[in-house]
Amino acid sequence: MRAVLSELVDIRAVQGHVLYRFLGSGCVFEHTTSKGDVLAIKHISTAKRHLNEGDMMQYAATHSVLAPRVRGVYEVMVGGDCLSRVMVSDRVPGVPLVDVWQQMTAADQAAVKDQLRVQLVRMRACTGPAIGSMGGKPTRNVYDGPLGGTLGPFADEEAFDDWCLARVPIVRSTFKRLLRGERKKRLGRGGGGDARAGRFVLTHGDLTPRNIMVQGNVLTGIIDSELSGFFPEYAERAFARLCHQHEEWWLPVLDELLPGCSKRRHALTALVELAFAPP
């Protein structure tokens, strides 16, 4: 494996079937070791882009979530500088759901949705003490597109809301009042409060059908954890709306599978994303 990694300063020197190319410099390719292990090797020249992806993916894989097992994350050093990072993980078998969903029977679609529900329940059972990545570290800024910025950590939901509102000062006062009321309503539900309301749960952050792998009607894995972190339960559904490449047929499926998210949360998410958009 290190012999392969030593060639990654020039990614063109690496032999393997390319699975995916990123905008700019970077790709994911398949490599089979001498022992017959089939690996996915992800190389991105922007070193910060998947800084915590390996940690989050391995955490998911070791907590009953169908995520690839991570073999290692390596830095490509040139002149003392980290030129890029390389993540090596197991290659998930199957094809992306986006390639086959519309050809599936209703029964097969229902079977895949049932399996996705199980995975999402398992993800929501994984909690962290703060909004961010593993070990109280910052996580990728989901609003920042491919630019690789970070956000967090935040000790509570109010701190996260304040960070978001600071990016949209024109509506800050109105949303601050509305979100405060929403938080109180959730935390005060049922007299003693909803025990789940203050939790920060494992969130994929980019739950597109391109990141869901299947063989027939069997779910084989959820890949690409670049945007993964611990967030309030509503976040998975809110963040799903940030992907403007979603197929029209996929959004109703997400609405069916994911916990509810208020209209004001959706609106704020869209406004914060707009604040990070290039001029």
PDB file of C-alpha atoms in Angstrom:
ATOM      1  CA  MET A   1       0.000   0.000   0.000  1.00  0.00           C
ATOM      2  CA  ARG A   2       2.776   2.466   0.822  1.00  0.00           C
ATOM      3  CA  ALA A   3       4.288   1.762  -2.602  1.00  0.00           C
ATOM      4  CA  VAL A   4       1.037   2.950  -4.142  1.00  0.00           C
ATOM      5  CA  LEU A   5       0.800   5.965  -1.839  1.00  0.00           C
ATOM      6  CA  SER A   6       4.365   7.021  -2.627  1.00  0.00           C
ATOM      7  CA  GLU A   7       3.251   7.688  -6.205  1.00  0.00           C
ATOM      8  CA  LEU A   8       0.374   9.958  -5.243  1.00  0.00           C
ATOM      9  CA  VAL A   9       2.333  13.198  -5.558  1.00  0.00           C
ATOM     10  CA  ASP A  10       1.406  12.768  -9.228  1.00  0.00           C
ATOM     11  CA  ILE A  11      -2.033  11.147  -9.172  1.00  0.00           C
ATOM     12  CA  ARG A  12      -1.720  10.284 -12.864  1.00  0.00           C
ATOM     13  CA  ALA A  13       0.974   7.731 -11.985  1.00  0.00           C
ATOM     14  CA  VAL A  14      -1.458   5.605  -9.971  1.00  0.00           C
ATOM     15  CA  GLN A  15      -3.008   2.618 -11.690  1.00  0.00           C
ATOM     16  CA  GLY A  16      -6.642   1.881 -10.944  1.00  0.00           C
ATOM     17  CA  HIS A  17     -10.203   2.247 -12.140  1.00  0.00           C
ATOM     18  CA  VAL A  18     -11.416   5.808 -11.526  1.00  0.00           C
ATOM     19  CA  LEU A  19     -14.730   5.781  -9.677  1.00  0.00           C
ATOM     20  CA  TYR A  20     -15.301   9.525  -9.423  1.00  0.00           C
ATOM     21  CA  ARG A  21     -13.558  12.781 -10.389  1.00  0.00           C
ATOM     22  CA  PHE A  22     -13.992  15.962  -8.389  1.00  0.00           C
ATOM     23  CA  LEU A  23     -14.170  19.459  -9.792  1.00  0.00           C
ATOM     24  CA  GLY A  24     -10.615  20.694  -9.843  1.00  0.00           C
ATOM     25  CA  SER A  25      -7.915  18.248  -8.822  1.00  0.00           C
ATOM     26  CA  GLY A  26      -8.852  15.001  -7.155  1.00  0.00           C
ATOM     27  CA  CYS A  27     -10.545  11.682  -7.655  1.00  0.00           C
ATOM     28  CA  VAL A  28     -11.584   8.403  -6.076  1.00  0.00           C
ATOM     29  CA  PHE A  29     -10.220   5.279  -7.674  1.00  0.00           C
ATOM     30  CA  GLU A  30     -10.431   1.576  -7.031  1.00  0.00           C
ATOM     31  CA  HIS A  31      -7.342  -0.444  -6.189  1.00  0.00           C
ATOM     32  CA  THR A  32      -7.010  -4.174  -5.579  1.00  0.00           C
ATOM     33  CA  THR A  33      -4.174  -5.216  -3.275  1.00  0.00           C
ATOM     34  CA  SER A  34      -1.965  -8.251  -3.741  1.00  0.00           C
ATOM     35  CA  LYS A  35      -4.132  -9.980  -1.113  1.00  0.00           C
ATOM     36  CA  GLY A  36      -7.271  -9.341  -3.128  1.00  0.00           C
ATOM     37  CA  ASP A  37      -8.697  -6.566  -0.936  1.00  0.00           C
ATOM     38  CA  VAL A  38     -10.670  -4.060  -2.997  1.00  0.00           C
ATOM     39  CA  LEU A  39     -10.063  -0.517  -1.766  1.00  0.00           C
ATOM     40  CA  ALA A  40     -11.337   2.956  -2.557  1.00  0.00           C
ATOM     41  CA  ILE A  41      -8.534   5.536  -2.529  1.00  0.00           C
ATOM     42  CA  LYS A  42      -9.674   9.138  -2.304  1.00  0.00           C
ATOM     43  CA  HIS A  43      -7.177  11.820  -3.239  1.00  0.00           C
ATOM     44  CA  ILE A  44      -8.002  15.521  -3.040  1.00  0.00           C
ATOM     45  CA  SER A  45      -5.414  18.244  -3.556  1.00  0.00           C
ATOM     46  CA  THR A  46      -7.222  20.633  -1.200  1.00  0.00           C
ATOM     47  CA  ALA A  47      -5.754  19.291   2.031  1.00  0.00           C
ATOM     48  CA  LYS A  48      -8.470  20.669   4.336  1.00  0.00           C
ATOM     49  CA  ARG A  49     -11.356  19.319   2.312  1.00  0.00           C
ATOM     50  CA  HIS A  50     -11.665  15.952   4.032  1.00  0.00           C
ATOM     51  CA  LEU A  51      -9.695  16.722   7.184  1.00  0.00           C
ATOM     52  CA  ASN A  52     -12.081  14.819   9.486  1.00  0.00           C
ATOM     53  CA  GLU A  53     -13.763  12.540   6.962  1.00  0.00           C
ATOM     54  CA  GLY A  54     -11.735   9.493   7.956  1.00  0.00           C
ATOM     55  CA  ASP A  55     -12.567   9.916  11.644  1.00  0.00           C
ATOM     56  CA  MET A  56     -16.280  10.357  11.006  1.00  0.00           C
ATOM     57  CA  MET A  57     -16.514   7.502   8.503  1.00  0.00           C
ATOM     58  CA  GLN A  58     -14.652   5.084  10.768  1.00  0.00           C
ATOM     59  CA  TYR A  59     -16.829   6.122  13.718  1.00  0.00           C
ATOM     60  CA  ALA A  60     -19.946   5.335  11.692  1.00  0.00           C
ATOM     61  CA  ALA A  61     -18.533   2.013  10.480  1.00  0.00           C
ATOM     62  CA  THR A  62     -17.778   0.911  14.053  1.00  0.00           C
ATOM     63  CA  HIS A  63     -21.218   1.941  15.331  1.00  0.00           C
ATOM     64  CA  SER A  64     -23.386  -0.370  13.207  1.00  0.00           C
ATOM     65  CA  VAL A  65     -23.773   2.065  10.300  1.00  0.00           C
ATOM     66  CA  LEU A  66     -23.181   0.766   6.765  1.00  0.00           C
ATOM     67  CA  ALA A  67     -20.191   3.002   6.079  1.00  0.00           C
ATOM     68  CA  PRO A  68     -16.841   1.952   4.582  1.00  0.00           C
ATOM     69  CA  ARG A  69     -14.149   0.855   7.019  1.00  0.00           C
ATOM     70  CA  VAL A  70     -11.215   3.270   6.872  1.00  0.00           C
ATOM     71  CA  ARG A  71      -7.754   1.739   6.451  1.00  0.00           C
ATOM     72  CA  GLY A  72      -5.853   4.981   6.897  1.00  0.00           C
ATOM     73  CA  VAL A  73      -5.518   8.674   6.072  1.00  0.00           C
ATOM     74  CA  TYR A  74      -2.175   9.824   4.681  1.00  0.00           C
ATOM     75  CA  GLU A  75      -0.648  13.216   3.974  1.00  0.00           C
ATOM     76  CA  VAL A  76       1.262  13.861   0.758  1.00  0.00           C
ATOM     77  CA  MET A  77       4.135  16.107   1.833  1.00  0.00           C
ATOM     78  CA  VAL A  78       6.157  18.266  -0.559  1.00  0.00           C
ATOM     79  CA  GLY A  79       8.871  20.508   0.839  1.00  0.00           C
ATOM     80  CA  GLY A  80       7.455  20.249   4.331  1.00  0.00           C
ATOM     81  CA  ASP A  81       3.976  21.308   3.228  1.00  0.00           C
ATOM     82  CA  CYS A  82       0.894  19.099   3.094  1.00  0.00           C
ATOM     83  CA  LEU A  83       0.027  19.125  -0.586  1.00  0.00           C
ATOM     84  CA  SER A  84      -2.980  16.837  -0.261  1.00  0.00           C
ATOM     85  CA  ARG A  85      -4.544  14.040   1.754  1.00  0.00           C
ATOM     86  CA  VAL A  86      -5.314  10.498   0.754  1.00  0.00           C
ATOM     87  CA  MET A  87      -7.963   8.386   2.468  1.00  0.00           C
ATOM     88  CA  VAL A  88      -7.933   4.632   1.970  1.00  0.00           C
ATOM     89  CA  SER A  89     -11.118   2.715   2.757  1.00  0.00           C
ATOM     90  CA  ASP A  90     -12.886  -0.477   1.793  1.00  0.00           C
ATOM     91  CA  ARG A  91     -14.597  -0.276  -1.583  1.00  0.00           C
ATOM     92  CA  VAL A  92     -18.346  -0.587  -1.057  1.00  0.00           C
ATOM     93  CA  PRO A  93     -19.796  -3.082  -3.557  1.00  0.00           C
ATOM     94  CA  GLY A  94     -22.700  -2.210  -5.797  1.00  0.00           C
ATOM     95  CA  VAL A  95     -23.784   0.820  -7.791  1.00  0.00           C
ATOM     96  CA  PRO A  96     -25.017   4.283  -6.772  1.00  0.00           C
ATOM     97  CA  LEU A  97     -28.741   4.378  -6.111  1.00  0.00           C
ATOM     98  CA  VAL A  98     -29.072   7.260  -8.565  1.00  0.00           C
ATOM     99  CA  ASP A  99     -28.249   4.876 -11.418  1.00  0.00           C
ATOM    100  CA  VAL A 100     -30.993   2.355 -10.703  1.00  0.00           C
ATOM    101  CA  TRP A 101     -33.769   3.901  -8.597  1.00  0.00           C
ATOM    102  CA  GLN A 102     -36.104   4.806 -11.426  1.00  0.00           C
ATOM    103  CA  GLN A 103     -35.790   1.340 -12.950  1.00  0.00           C
ATOM    104  CA  MET A 104     -36.673  -0.377  -9.653  1.00  0.00           C
ATOM    105  CA  THR A 105     -40.077  -1.858  -8.960  1.00  0.00           C
ATOM    106  CA  ALA A 106     -42.180  -0.250  -6.246  1.00  0.00           C
ATOM    107  CA  ALA A 107     -41.453  -3.256  -4.031  1.00  0.00           C
ATOM    108  CA  ASP A 108     -37.687  -2.881  -4.472  1.00  0.00           C
ATOM    109  CA  GLN A 109     -37.878   0.861  -3.777  1.00  0.00           C
ATOM    110  CA  ALA A 110     -39.836   0.152  -0.597  1.00  0.00           C
ATOM    111  CA  ALA A 111     -37.220  -2.406   0.465  1.00  0.00           C
ATOM    112  CA  VAL A 112     -34.395   0.100  -0.006  1.00  0.00           C
ATOM    113  CA  LYS A 113     -36.314   2.775   1.916  1.00  0.00           C
ATOM    114  CA  ASP A 114     -36.872   0.369   4.804  1.00  0.00           C
ATOM    115  CA  GLN A 115     -33.142  -0.356   4.948  1.00  0.00           C
ATOM    116  CA  LEU A 116     -32.322   3.352   4.820  1.00  0.00           C
ATOM    117  CA  ARG A 117     -34.674   3.967   7.743  1.00  0.00           C
ATOM    118  CA  VAL A 118     -32.734   1.406   9.779  1.00  0.00           C
ATOM    119  CA  GLN A 119     -29.452   3.151   8.969  1.00  0.00           C
ATOM    120  CA  LEU A 120     -30.838   6.582   9.832  1.00  0.00           C
ATOM    121  CA  VAL A 121     -32.122   5.299  13.178  1.00  0.00           C
ATOM    122  CA  ARG A 122     -28.665   3.894  13.902  1.00  0.00           C
ATOM    123  CA  MET A 123     -27.083   7.207  12.978  1.00  0.00           C
ATOM    124  CA  ARG A 124     -29.416   9.126  15.280  1.00  0.00           C
ATOM    125  CA  ALA A 125     -28.452   6.728  18.087  1.00  0.00           C
ATOM    126  CA  CYS A 126     -24.859   8.019  17.751  1.00  0.00           C
ATOM    127  CA  THR A 127     -24.528  11.261  19.692  1.00  0.00           C
ATOM    128  CA  GLY A 128     -21.813  13.776  20.454  1.00  0.00           C
ATOM    129  CA  PRO A 129     -21.410  16.360  23.233  1.00  0.00           C
ATOM    130  CA  ALA A 130     -21.173  19.321  20.848  1.00  0.00           C
ATOM    131  CA  ILE A 131     -21.977  20.413  17.311  1.00  0.00           C
ATOM    132  CA  GLY A 132     -18.907  19.598  15.251  1.00  0.00           C
ATOM    133  CA  SER A 133     -16.670  16.664  14.471  1.00  0.00           C
ATOM    134  CA  MET A 134     -15.100  13.925  16.579  1.00  0.00           C
ATOM    135  CA  GLY A 135     -13.329  14.977  19.754  1.00  0.00           C
ATOM    136  CA  GLY A 136     -14.838  18.460  19.824  1.00  0.00           C
ATOM    137  CA  LYS A 137     -13.111  19.485  16.584  1.00  0.00           C
ATOM    138  CA  PRO A 138     -14.516  21.752  13.866  1.00  0.00           C
ATOM    139  CA  THR A 139     -16.283  20.076  10.969  1.00  0.00           C
ATOM    140  CA  ARG A 140     -16.693  21.006   7.312  1.00  0.00           C
ATOM    141  CA  ASN A 141     -18.837  24.045   6.665  1.00  0.00           C
ATOM    142  CA  VAL A 142     -21.828  22.500   4.893  1.00  0.00           C
ATOM    143  CA  TYR A 143     -22.871  25.937   3.613  1.00  0.00           C
ATOM    144  CA  ASP A 144     -19.513  26.602   1.955  1.00  0.00           C
ATOM    145  CA  GLY A 145     -19.790  24.281  -1.030  1.00  0.00           C
ATOM    146  CA  PRO A 146     -16.462  22.858  -2.239  1.00  0.00           C
ATOM    147  CA  LEU A 147     -14.346  25.616  -0.668  1.00  0.00           C
ATOM    148  CA  GLY A 148     -13.426  23.586   2.391  1.00  0.00           C
ATOM    149  CA  GLY A 149     -14.125  26.009   5.252  1.00  0.00           C
ATOM    150  CA  THR A 150     -15.010  24.791   8.730  1.00  0.00           C
ATOM    151  CA  LEU A 151     -17.558  25.521  11.436  1.00  0.00           C
ATOM    152  CA  GLY A 152     -17.823  24.771  15.133  1.00  0.00           C
ATOM    153  CA  PRO A 153     -17.496  23.333  17.579  1.00  0.00           C
ATOM    154  CA  PHE A 154     -20.595  24.734  19.304  1.00  0.00           C
ATOM    155  CA  ALA A 155     -21.529  23.768  22.848  1.00  0.00           C
ATOM    156  CA  ASP A 156     -25.259  24.085  22.220  1.00  0.00           C
ATOM    157  CA  GLU A 157     -27.861  24.728  19.553  1.00  0.00           C
ATOM    158  CA  GLU A 158     -28.220  28.401  20.461  1.00  0.00           C
ATOM    159  CA  ALA A 159     -24.517  28.999  19.772  1.00  0.00           C
ATOM    160  CA  PHE A 160     -24.881  27.321  16.381  1.00  0.00           C
ATOM    161  CA  ASP A 161     -27.959  29.419  15.604  1.00  0.00           C
ATOM    162  CA  ASP A 162     -26.089  32.591  16.583  1.00  0.00           C
ATOM    163  CA  TRP A 163     -23.217  31.665  14.252  1.00  0.00           C
ATOM    164  CA  CYS A 164     -25.707  31.160  11.406  1.00  0.00           C
ATOM    165  CA  LEU A 165     -27.549  34.394  12.160  1.00  0.00           C
ATOM    166  CA  ALA A 166     -24.312  36.386  12.171  1.00  0.00           C
ATOM    167  CA  ARG A 167     -24.038  35.550   8.459  1.00  0.00           C
ATOM    168  CA  VAL A 168     -27.472  37.004   7.671  1.00  0.00           C
ATOM    169  CA  PRO A 169     -27.664  40.275   9.654  1.00  0.00           C
ATOM    170  CA  ILE A 170     -30.600  41.643   7.658  1.00  0.00           C
ATOM    171  CA  VAL A 171     -32.952  39.011   9.144  1.00  0.00           C
ATOM    172  CA  ARG A 172     -31.043  38.312  12.341  1.00  0.00           C
ATOM    173  CA  SER A 173     -33.398  39.858  14.882  1.00  0.00           C
ATOM    174  CA  THR A 174     -36.528  38.251  13.410  1.00  0.00           C
ATOM    175  CA  PHE A 175     -35.026  34.781  13.122  1.00  0.00           C
ATOM    176  CA  LYS A 176     -33.377  34.998  16.531  1.00  0.00           C
ATOM    177  CA  ARG A 177     -36.766  35.476  18.170  1.00  0.00           C
ATOM    178  CA  LEU A 178     -38.426  32.741  16.099  1.00  0.00           C
ATOM    179  CA  LEU A 179     -35.658  30.213  16.698  1.00  0.00           C
ATOM    180  CA  ARG A 180     -35.611  30.926  20.423  1.00  0.00           C
ATOM    181  CA  GLY A 181     -39.317  30.125  20.550  1.00  0.00           C
ATOM    182  CA  GLU A 182     -38.806  26.968  18.496  1.00  0.00           C
ATOM    183  CA  ARG A 183     -36.055  25.729  20.807  1.00  0.00           C
ATOM    184  CA  LYS A 184     -38.158  26.386  23.900  1.00  0.00           C
ATOM    185  CA  LYS A 185     -41.113  24.569  22.388  1.00  0.00           C
ATOM    186  CA  ARG A 186     -39.065  21.480  21.605  1.00  0.00           C
ATOM    187  CA  LEU A 187     -37.169  21.414  24.881  1.00  0.00           C
ATOM    188  CA  GLY A 188     -40.332  22.035  26.881  1.00  0.00           C
ATOM    189  CA  ARG A 189     -42.497  19.482  25.094  1.00  0.00           C
ATOM    190  CA  GLY A 190     -44.417  17.108  27.351  1.00  0.00           C
ATOM    191  CA  GLY A 191     -43.832  19.090  30.523  1.00  0.00           C
ATOM    192  CA  GLY A 192     -40.400  17.673  31.267  1.00  0.00           C
ATOM    193  CA  GLY A 193     -39.112  18.338  27.764  1.00  0.00           C
ATOM    194  CA  ASP A 194     -38.282  16.075  24.871  1.00  0.00           C
ATOM    195  CA  ALA A 195     -35.257  14.016  25.893  1.00  0.00           C
ATOM    196  CA  ARG A 196     -34.084  13.929  22.261  1.00  0.00           C
ATOM    197  CA  ALA A 197     -34.446  17.631  21.529  1.00  0.00           C
ATOM    198  CA  GLY A 198     -31.033  18.720  22.786  1.00  0.00           C
ATOM    199  CA  ARG A 199     -29.099  15.834  21.262  1.00  0.00           C
ATOM    200  CA  PHE A 200     -26.443  16.234  18.610  1.00  0.00           C
ATOM    201  CA  VAL A 201     -26.638  13.189  16.370  1.00  0.00           C
ATOM    202  CA  LEU A 202     -24.452  11.690  13.676  1.00  0.00           C
ATOM    203  CA  THR A 203     -25.398  13.510  10.482  1.00  0.00           C
ATOM    204  CA  HIS A 204     -24.154  12.542   7.028  1.00  0.00           C
ATOM    205  CA  GLY A 205     -24.681  16.009   5.572  1.00  0.00           C
ATOM    206  CA  ASP A 206     -24.837  14.969   1.905  1.00  0.00           C
ATOM    207  CA  LEU A 207     -27.440  12.234   1.685  1.00  0.00           C
ATOM    208  CA  THR A 208     -27.799  12.160  -2.096  1.00  0.00           C
ATOM    209  CA  PRO A 209     -28.603   9.007  -4.092  1.00  0.00           C
ATOM    210  CA  ARG A 210     -25.066   9.208  -5.499  1.00  0.00           C
ATOM    211  CA  ASN A 211     -23.744   8.471  -2.006  1.00  0.00           C
ATOM    212  CA  ILE A 212     -25.999   5.468  -1.375  1.00  0.00           C
ATOM    213  CA  MET A 213     -24.797   2.137  -2.769  1.00  0.00           C
ATOM    214  CA  VAL A 214     -27.015  -0.841  -3.574  1.00  0.00           C
ATOM    215  CA  GLN A 215     -26.845  -4.317  -5.075  1.00  0.00           C
ATOM    216  CA  GLY A 216     -30.276  -5.116  -6.448  1.00  0.00           C
ATOM    217  CA  ASN A 217     -32.635  -4.063  -3.661  1.00  0.00           C
ATOM    218  CA  VAL A 218     -30.001  -4.499  -0.935  1.00  0.00           C
ATOM    219  CA  LEU A 219     -28.367  -1.441   0.618  1.00  0.00           C
ATOM    220  CA  THR A 220     -24.595  -2.008   0.740  1.00  0.00           C
ATOM    221  CA  GLY A 221     -23.294   1.277   2.118  1.00  0.00           C
ATOM    222  CA  ILE A 222     -23.447   5.038   2.532  1.00  0.00           C
ATOM    223  CA  ILE A 223     -20.285   6.714   1.265  1.00  0.00           C
ATOM    224  CA  ASP A 224     -18.633  10.168   1.147  1.00  0.00           C
ATOM    225  CA  SER A 225     -18.584  11.532   4.696  1.00  0.00           C
ATOM    226  CA  GLU A 226     -16.835  14.842   3.923  1.00  0.00           C
ATOM    227  CA  LEU A 227     -19.682  16.851   5.453  1.00  0.00           C
ATOM    228  CA  SER A 228     -20.407  14.477   8.308  1.00  0.00           C
ATOM    229  CA  GLY A 229     -20.600  15.714  11.888  1.00  0.00           C
ATOM    230  CA  PHE A 230     -22.791  15.895  14.961  1.00  0.00           C
ATOM    231  CA  PHE A 231     -25.775  18.232  14.570  1.00  0.00           C
ATOM    232  CA  PRO A 232     -29.331  18.667  15.894  1.00  0.00           C
ATOM    233  CA  GLU A 233     -31.741  16.042  14.556  1.00  0.00           C
ATOM    234  CA  TYR A 234     -33.404  18.421  12.101  1.00  0.00           C
ATOM    235  CA  ALA A 235     -30.091  19.112  10.331  1.00  0.00           C
ATOM    236  CA  GLU A 236     -29.989  16.086   8.005  1.00  0.00           C
ATOM    237  CA  ARG A 237     -33.218  17.161   6.359  1.00  0.00           C
ATOM    238  CA  ALA A 238     -32.271  20.847   6.272  1.00  0.00           C
ATOM    239  CA  PHE A 239     -28.825  20.153   4.813  1.00  0.00           C
ATOM    240  CA  ALA A 240     -30.302  17.872   2.150  1.00  0.00           C
ATOM    241  CA  ARG A 241     -31.844  20.969   0.586  1.00  0.00           C
ATOM    242  CA  LEU A 242     -28.370  22.475   0.133  1.00  0.00           C
ATOM    243  CA  CYS A 243     -27.593  20.027  -2.660  1.00  0.00           C
ATOM    244  CA  HIS A 244     -28.974  21.655  -5.789  1.00  0.00           C
ATOM    245  CA  GLN A 245     -28.059  18.636  -7.895  1.00  0.00           C
ATOM    246  CA  HIS A 246     -30.676  16.461  -6.178  1.00  0.00           C
ATOM    247  CA  GLU A 247     -32.891  14.650  -8.637  1.00  0.00           C
ATOM    248  CA  GLU A 248     -36.510  15.782  -8.354  1.00  0.00           C
ATOM    249  CA  TRP A 249     -37.633  12.286  -7.414  1.00  0.00           C
ATOM    250  CA  TRP A 250     -35.238  12.116  -4.465  1.00  0.00           C
ATOM    251  CA  LEU A 251     -36.495  15.010  -2.329  1.00  0.00           C
ATOM    252  CA  PRO A 252     -39.903  13.395  -1.619  1.00  0.00           C
ATOM    253  CA  VAL A 253     -38.048  10.235  -0.566  1.00  0.00           C
ATOM    254  CA  LEU A 254     -35.943  12.239   1.901  1.00  0.00           C
ATOM    255  CA  ASP A 255     -39.060  13.942   3.234  1.00  0.00           C
ATOM    256  CA  GLU A 256     -40.479  10.490   3.895  1.00  0.00           C
ATOM    257  CA  LEU A 257     -37.352   9.123   5.570  1.00  0.00           C
ATOM    258  CA  LEU A 258     -35.994  11.989   7.670  1.00  0.00           C
ATOM    259  CA  PRO A 259     -37.245  13.681  10.859  1.00  0.00           C
ATOM    260  CA  GLY A 260     -39.204  16.877  10.403  1.00  0.00           C
ATOM    261  CA  CYS A 261     -37.622  20.277   9.908  1.00  0.00           C
ATOM    262  CA  SER A 262     -39.557  23.514  10.276  1.00  0.00           C
ATOM    263  CA  LYS A 263     -40.056  25.900   7.371  1.00  0.00           C
ATOM    264  CA  ARG A 264     -38.096  28.590   9.205  1.00  0.00           C
ATOM    265  CA  ARG A 265     -35.147  26.190   9.591  1.00  0.00           C
ATOM    266  CA  HIS A 266     -35.251  25.449   5.869  1.00  0.00           C
ATOM    267  CA  ALA A 267     -35.431  29.177   5.143  1.00  0.00           C
ATOM    268  CA  LEU A 268     -32.496  30.019   7.413  1.00  0.00           C
ATOM    269  CA  THR A 269     -30.409  27.207   5.934  1.00  0.00           C
ATOM    270  CA  ALA A 270     -30.980  28.593   2.433  1.00  0.00           C
ATOM    271  CA  LEU A 271     -30.130  32.146   3.531  1.00  0.00           C
ATOM    272  CA  VAL A 272     -26.887  31.101   5.223  1.00  0.00           C
ATOM    273  CA  GLU A 273     -25.853  29.157   2.132  1.00  0.00           C
ATOM    274  CA  LEU A 274     -26.549  32.260   0.039  1.00  0.00           C
ATOM    275  CA  ALA A 275     -24.302  34.288   2.350  1.00  0.00           C
ATOM    276  CA  PHE A 276     -21.400  31.975   1.489  1.00  0.00           C
ATOM    277  CA  ALA A 277     -22.090  32.041  -2.249  1.00  0.00           C
ATOM    278  CA  PRO A 278     -19.359  33.675  -4.353  1.00  0.00           C
ATOM    279  CA  PRO A 279     -20.207  37.191  -5.555  1.00  0.00           C
TER     280      PRO A 279
END
